[in-house]
mmCIF file of C-alpha atoms in Angstrom:
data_model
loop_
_atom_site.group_PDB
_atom_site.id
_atom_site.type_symbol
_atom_site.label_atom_id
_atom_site.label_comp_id
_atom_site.label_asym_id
_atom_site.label_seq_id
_atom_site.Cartn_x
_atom_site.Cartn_y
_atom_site.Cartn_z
ATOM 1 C CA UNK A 98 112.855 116.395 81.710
ATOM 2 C CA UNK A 99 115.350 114.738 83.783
ATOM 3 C CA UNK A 100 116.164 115.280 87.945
ATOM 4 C CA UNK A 101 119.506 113.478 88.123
ATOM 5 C CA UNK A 102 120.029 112.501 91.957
ATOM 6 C CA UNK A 103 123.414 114.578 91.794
ATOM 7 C CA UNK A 104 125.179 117.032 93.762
ATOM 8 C CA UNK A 105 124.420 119.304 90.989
ATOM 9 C CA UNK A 106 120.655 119.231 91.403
ATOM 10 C CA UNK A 107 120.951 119.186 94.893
ATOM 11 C CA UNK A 108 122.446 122.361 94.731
ATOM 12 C CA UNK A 109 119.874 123.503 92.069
ATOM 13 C CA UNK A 110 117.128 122.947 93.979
ATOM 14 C CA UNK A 111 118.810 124.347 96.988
ATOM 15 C CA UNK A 112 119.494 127.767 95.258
ATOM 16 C CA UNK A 113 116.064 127.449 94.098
ATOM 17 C CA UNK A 114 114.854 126.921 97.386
ATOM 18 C CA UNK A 115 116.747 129.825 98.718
ATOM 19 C CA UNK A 116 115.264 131.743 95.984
ATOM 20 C CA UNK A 117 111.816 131.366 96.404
ATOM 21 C CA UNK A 118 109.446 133.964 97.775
ATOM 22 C CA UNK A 119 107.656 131.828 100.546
ATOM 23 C CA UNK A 120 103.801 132.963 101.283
ATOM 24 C CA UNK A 121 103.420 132.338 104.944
ATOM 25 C CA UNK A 122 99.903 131.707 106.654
ATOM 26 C CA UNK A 123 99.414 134.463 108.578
ATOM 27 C CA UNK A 124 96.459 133.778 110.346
ATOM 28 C CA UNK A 125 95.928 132.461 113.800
ATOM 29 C CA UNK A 126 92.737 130.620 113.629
ATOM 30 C CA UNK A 127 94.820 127.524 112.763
ATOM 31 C CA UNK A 128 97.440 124.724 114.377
ATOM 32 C CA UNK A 129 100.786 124.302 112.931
ATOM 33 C CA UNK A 130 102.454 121.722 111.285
ATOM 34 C CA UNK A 131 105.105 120.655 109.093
ATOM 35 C CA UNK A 132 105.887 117.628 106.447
ATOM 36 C CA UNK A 133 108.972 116.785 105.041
ATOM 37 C CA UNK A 134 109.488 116.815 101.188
ATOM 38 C CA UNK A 135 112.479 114.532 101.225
ATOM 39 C CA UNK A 136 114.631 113.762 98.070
ATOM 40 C CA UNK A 137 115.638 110.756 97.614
ATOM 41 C CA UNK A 138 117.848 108.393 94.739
ATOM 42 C CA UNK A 139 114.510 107.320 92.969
ATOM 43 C CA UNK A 140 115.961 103.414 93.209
ATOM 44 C CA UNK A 141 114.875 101.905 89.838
ATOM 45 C CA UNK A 142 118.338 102.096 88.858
ATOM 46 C CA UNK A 143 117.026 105.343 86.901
ATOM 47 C CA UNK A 144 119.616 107.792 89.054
ATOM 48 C CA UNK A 145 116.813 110.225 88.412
ATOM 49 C CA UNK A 146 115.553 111.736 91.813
ATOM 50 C CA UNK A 147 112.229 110.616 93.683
ATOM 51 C CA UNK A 148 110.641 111.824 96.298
ATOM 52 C CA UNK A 149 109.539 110.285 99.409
ATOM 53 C CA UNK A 150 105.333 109.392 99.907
ATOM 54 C CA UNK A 151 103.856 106.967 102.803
ATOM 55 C CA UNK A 152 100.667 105.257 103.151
ATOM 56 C CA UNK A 153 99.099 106.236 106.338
ATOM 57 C CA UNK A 154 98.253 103.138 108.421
ATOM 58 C CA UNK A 155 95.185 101.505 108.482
ATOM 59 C CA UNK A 156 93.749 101.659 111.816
ATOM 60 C CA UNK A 157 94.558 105.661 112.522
ATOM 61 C CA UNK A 158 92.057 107.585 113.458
ATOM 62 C CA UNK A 159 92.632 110.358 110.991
ATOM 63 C CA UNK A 160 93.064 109.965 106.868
ATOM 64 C CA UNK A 161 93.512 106.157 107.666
ATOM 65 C CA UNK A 162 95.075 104.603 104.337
ATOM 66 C CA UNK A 163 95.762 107.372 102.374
ATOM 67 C CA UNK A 164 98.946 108.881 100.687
ATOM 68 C CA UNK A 165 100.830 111.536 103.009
ATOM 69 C CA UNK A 166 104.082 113.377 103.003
ATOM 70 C CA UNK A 167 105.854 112.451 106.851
ATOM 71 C CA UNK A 168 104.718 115.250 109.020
ATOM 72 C CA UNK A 169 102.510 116.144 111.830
ATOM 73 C CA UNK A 170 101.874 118.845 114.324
ATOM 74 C CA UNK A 171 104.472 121.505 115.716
ATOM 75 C CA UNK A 172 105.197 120.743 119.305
ATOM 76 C CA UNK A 173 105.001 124.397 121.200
ATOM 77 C CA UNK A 174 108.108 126.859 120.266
ATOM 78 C CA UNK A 175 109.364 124.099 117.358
ATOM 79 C CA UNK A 176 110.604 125.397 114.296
ATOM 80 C CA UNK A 177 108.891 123.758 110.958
ATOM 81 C CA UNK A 178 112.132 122.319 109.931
ATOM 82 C CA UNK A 179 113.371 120.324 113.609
ATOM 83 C CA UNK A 180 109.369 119.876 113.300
ATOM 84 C CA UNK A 181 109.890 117.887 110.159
ATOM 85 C CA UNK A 182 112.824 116.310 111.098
ATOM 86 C CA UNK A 183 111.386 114.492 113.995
ATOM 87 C CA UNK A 184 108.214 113.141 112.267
ATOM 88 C CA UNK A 185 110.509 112.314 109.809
ATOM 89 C CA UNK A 186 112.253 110.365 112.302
ATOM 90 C CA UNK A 187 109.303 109.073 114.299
ATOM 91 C CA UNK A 188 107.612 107.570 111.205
ATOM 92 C CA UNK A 189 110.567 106.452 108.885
ATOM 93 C CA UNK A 190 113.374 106.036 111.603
ATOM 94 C CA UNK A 191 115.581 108.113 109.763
ATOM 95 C CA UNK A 192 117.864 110.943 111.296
ATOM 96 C CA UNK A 193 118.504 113.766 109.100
ATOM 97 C CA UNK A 194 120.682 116.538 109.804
ATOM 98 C CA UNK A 195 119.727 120.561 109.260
ATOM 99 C CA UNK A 196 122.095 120.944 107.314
ATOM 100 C CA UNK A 197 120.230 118.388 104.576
ATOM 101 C CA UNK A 198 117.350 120.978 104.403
ATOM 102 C CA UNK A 199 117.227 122.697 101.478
ATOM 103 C CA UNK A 200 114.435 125.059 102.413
ATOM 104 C CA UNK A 201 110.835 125.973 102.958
ATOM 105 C CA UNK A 202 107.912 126.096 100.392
ATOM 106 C CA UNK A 203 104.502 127.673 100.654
ATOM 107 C CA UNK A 204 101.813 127.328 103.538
ATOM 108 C CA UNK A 205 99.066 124.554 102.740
ATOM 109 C CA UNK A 206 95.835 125.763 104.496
ATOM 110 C CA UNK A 207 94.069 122.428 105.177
ATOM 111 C CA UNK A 208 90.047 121.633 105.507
ATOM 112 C CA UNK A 209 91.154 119.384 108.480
ATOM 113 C CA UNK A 210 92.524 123.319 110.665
ATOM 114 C CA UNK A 211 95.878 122.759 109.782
ATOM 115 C CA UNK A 212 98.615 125.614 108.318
ATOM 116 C CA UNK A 213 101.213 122.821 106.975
ATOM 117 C CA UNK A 214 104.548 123.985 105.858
ATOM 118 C CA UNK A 215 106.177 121.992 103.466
ATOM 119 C CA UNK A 216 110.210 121.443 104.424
ATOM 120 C CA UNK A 217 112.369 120.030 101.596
ATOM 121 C CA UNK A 218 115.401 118.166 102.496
ATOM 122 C CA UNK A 219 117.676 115.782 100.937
ATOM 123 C CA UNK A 220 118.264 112.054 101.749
ATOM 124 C CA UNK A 221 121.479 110.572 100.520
ATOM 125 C CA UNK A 222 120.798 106.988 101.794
ATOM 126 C CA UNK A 223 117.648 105.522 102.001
ATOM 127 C CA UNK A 224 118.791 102.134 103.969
ATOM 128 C CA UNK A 225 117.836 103.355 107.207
ATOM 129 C CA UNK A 226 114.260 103.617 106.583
ATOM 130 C CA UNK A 227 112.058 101.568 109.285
ATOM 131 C CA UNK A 228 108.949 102.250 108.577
ATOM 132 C CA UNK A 229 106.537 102.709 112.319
ATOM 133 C CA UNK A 230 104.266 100.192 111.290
ATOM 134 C CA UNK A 231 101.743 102.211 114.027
ATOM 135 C CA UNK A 232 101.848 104.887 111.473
ATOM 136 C CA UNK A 233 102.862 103.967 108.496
ATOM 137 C CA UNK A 234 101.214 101.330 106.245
ATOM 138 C CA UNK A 235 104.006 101.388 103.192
ATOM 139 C CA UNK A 236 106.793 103.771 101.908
ATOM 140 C CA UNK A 237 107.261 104.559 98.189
ATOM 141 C CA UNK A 238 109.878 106.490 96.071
ATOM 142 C CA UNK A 239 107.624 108.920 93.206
ATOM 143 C CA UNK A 240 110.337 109.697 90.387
ATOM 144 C CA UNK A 241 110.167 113.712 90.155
ATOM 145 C CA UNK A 242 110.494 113.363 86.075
ATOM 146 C CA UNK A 243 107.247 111.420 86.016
ATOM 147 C CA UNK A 244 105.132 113.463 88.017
ATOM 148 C CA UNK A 245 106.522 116.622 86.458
ATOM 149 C CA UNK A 246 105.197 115.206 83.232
ATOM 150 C CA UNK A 247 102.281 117.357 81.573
ATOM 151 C CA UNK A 248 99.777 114.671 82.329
ATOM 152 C CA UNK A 249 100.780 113.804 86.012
ATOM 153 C CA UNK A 250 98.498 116.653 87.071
ATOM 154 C CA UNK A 251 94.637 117.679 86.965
ATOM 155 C CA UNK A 252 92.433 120.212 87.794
ATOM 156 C CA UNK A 253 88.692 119.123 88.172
ATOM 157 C CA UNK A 254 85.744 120.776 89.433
ATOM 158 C CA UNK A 255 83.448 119.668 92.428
ATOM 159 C CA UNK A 256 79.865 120.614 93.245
ATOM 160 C CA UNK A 257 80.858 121.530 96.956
ATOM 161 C CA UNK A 258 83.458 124.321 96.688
ATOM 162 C CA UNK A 259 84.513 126.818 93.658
ATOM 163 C CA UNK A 260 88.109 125.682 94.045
ATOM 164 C CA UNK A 261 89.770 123.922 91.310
ATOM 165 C CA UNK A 262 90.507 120.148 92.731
ATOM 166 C CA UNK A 263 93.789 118.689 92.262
ATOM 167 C CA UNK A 264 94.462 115.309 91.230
ATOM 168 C CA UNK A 265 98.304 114.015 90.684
ATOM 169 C CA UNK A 266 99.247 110.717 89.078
ATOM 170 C CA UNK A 267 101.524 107.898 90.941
ATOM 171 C CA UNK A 268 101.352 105.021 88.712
ATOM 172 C CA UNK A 269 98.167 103.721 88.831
ATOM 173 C CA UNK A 270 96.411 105.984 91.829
ATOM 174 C CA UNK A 271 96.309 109.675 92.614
ATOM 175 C CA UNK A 272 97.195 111.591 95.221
ATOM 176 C CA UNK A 273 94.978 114.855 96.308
ATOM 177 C CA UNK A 274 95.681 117.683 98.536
ATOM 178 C CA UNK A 275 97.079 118.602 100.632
ATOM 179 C CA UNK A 276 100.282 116.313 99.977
ATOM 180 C CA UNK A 277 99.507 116.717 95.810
ATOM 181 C CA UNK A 278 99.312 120.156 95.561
ATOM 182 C CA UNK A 279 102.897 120.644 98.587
ATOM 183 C CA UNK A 280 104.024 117.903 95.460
ATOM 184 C CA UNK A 281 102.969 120.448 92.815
ATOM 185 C CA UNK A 282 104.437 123.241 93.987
ATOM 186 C CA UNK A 283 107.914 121.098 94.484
ATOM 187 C CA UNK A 284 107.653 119.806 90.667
ATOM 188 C CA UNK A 285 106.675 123.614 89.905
ATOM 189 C CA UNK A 286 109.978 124.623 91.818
ATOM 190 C CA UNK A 287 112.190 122.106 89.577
ATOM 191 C CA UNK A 288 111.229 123.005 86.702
ATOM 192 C CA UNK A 289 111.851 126.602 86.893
ATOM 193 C CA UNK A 290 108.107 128.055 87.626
ATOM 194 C CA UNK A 291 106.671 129.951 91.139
ATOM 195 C CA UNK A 292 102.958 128.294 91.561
ATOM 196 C CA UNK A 293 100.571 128.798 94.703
ATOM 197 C CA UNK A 294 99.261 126.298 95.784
ATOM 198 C CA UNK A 295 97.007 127.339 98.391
ATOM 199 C CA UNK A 296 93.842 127.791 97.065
ATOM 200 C CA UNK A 297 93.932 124.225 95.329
ATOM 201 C CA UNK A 298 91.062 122.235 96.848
ATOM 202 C CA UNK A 299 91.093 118.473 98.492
ATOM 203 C CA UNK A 300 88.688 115.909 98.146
ATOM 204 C CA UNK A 301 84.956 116.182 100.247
ATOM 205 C CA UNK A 302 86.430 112.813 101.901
ATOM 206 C CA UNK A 303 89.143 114.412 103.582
ATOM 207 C CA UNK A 304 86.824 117.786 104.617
ATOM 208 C CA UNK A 305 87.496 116.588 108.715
#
């Protein structure tokens, strides 16, 4: 299936985003924070629509090296989406206006005592990305068409929880929860279907 970068599947997904019957974490028991889903032009000269992923930095003292969405914690009395938007700016250098979110998807429960909230936005121009080399290691554009393939996405079993694990394909690595199943539930969203995500499991290495 194809995700041309268009104003027409911008405002898809937007109506889709609109649509969709967010399940909140409701608890208090964990901190708050927010990553930014952001969609870019895929630049492969495809015009299909990516999606933004980083590679944490090396040296950081949590998930060092390994494939995030931009995020990070909620500052006191900051809403999820100007939440977004600053890490968004803090780690990529890029200023995006409200007005290019397109919504909110599901509450990701992590193993770390994080609720993250997914925030889905749209990025028109990708020149102004700096990368803060104190944070971020590498930036890559995932086409949505690929991972929305049948194959992109696994469910496996582990010894230490009951909890299906998710595994989704980016060329030749995967990427685990929580940023593959916020991912999932995106590809879900374009393609027509309401999935939870919350229950998916991540990997025992990122249990801290």
């Amino acid at each position: 299936m194809s995700f041309p970068f268009a104003p027409a599947f911008r405002e898809t997904i937007a109506a889709s985003c609109s649509a969709f019957p967010r399940q909140a974490y409701a608890g208090d028991d964990l901190r708050r924070a927010a990553v930014v889903i952001a969609l870019v032009d895929a630049g492969d000269g495809s015009d299909e629509t990516g999606l933004l992923l980083t590679r944490r930095a090396s040296h950081l003292r949590a998930h060092a090296g390994q494939w995030a969405l931009p995020g990070g914690r909620c500052d006191p009395g900051e809403t999820f989406e100007a939440a977004a938007l600053r890490e968004l700016e803090e780690e990529l250098g890029v200023v995006l206006p409200p007005a290019d979110v397109l919504g909110l998807l599901d509450d990701y429960p992590t193993r770390s005592g994080y609720a993250v909230t997914p925030v889905v936005a749209w990025l028109d121009d990708v020149r102004a990305l700096k990368p803060n080399p104190h944070e971020v290691a590498s930036v890559h554009r995932v086409r949505l068409d690929h991972i929305g393939a049948d194959d992109a996405v696994t469910f496996e079993t582990i010894p230490e929880s009951p909890r299906p694990l998710v595994r989704m394909r980016v060329g030749d690595d995967h990427i685990h929860a929580p940023t593959a199943a916020m991912v999932y539930q995106l590809r879900e969203l374009a393609l027509g279907r309401i999935t939870r995500v919350a229950h998916l499991e991540q990997p025992v290495f990122a249990w801290r």
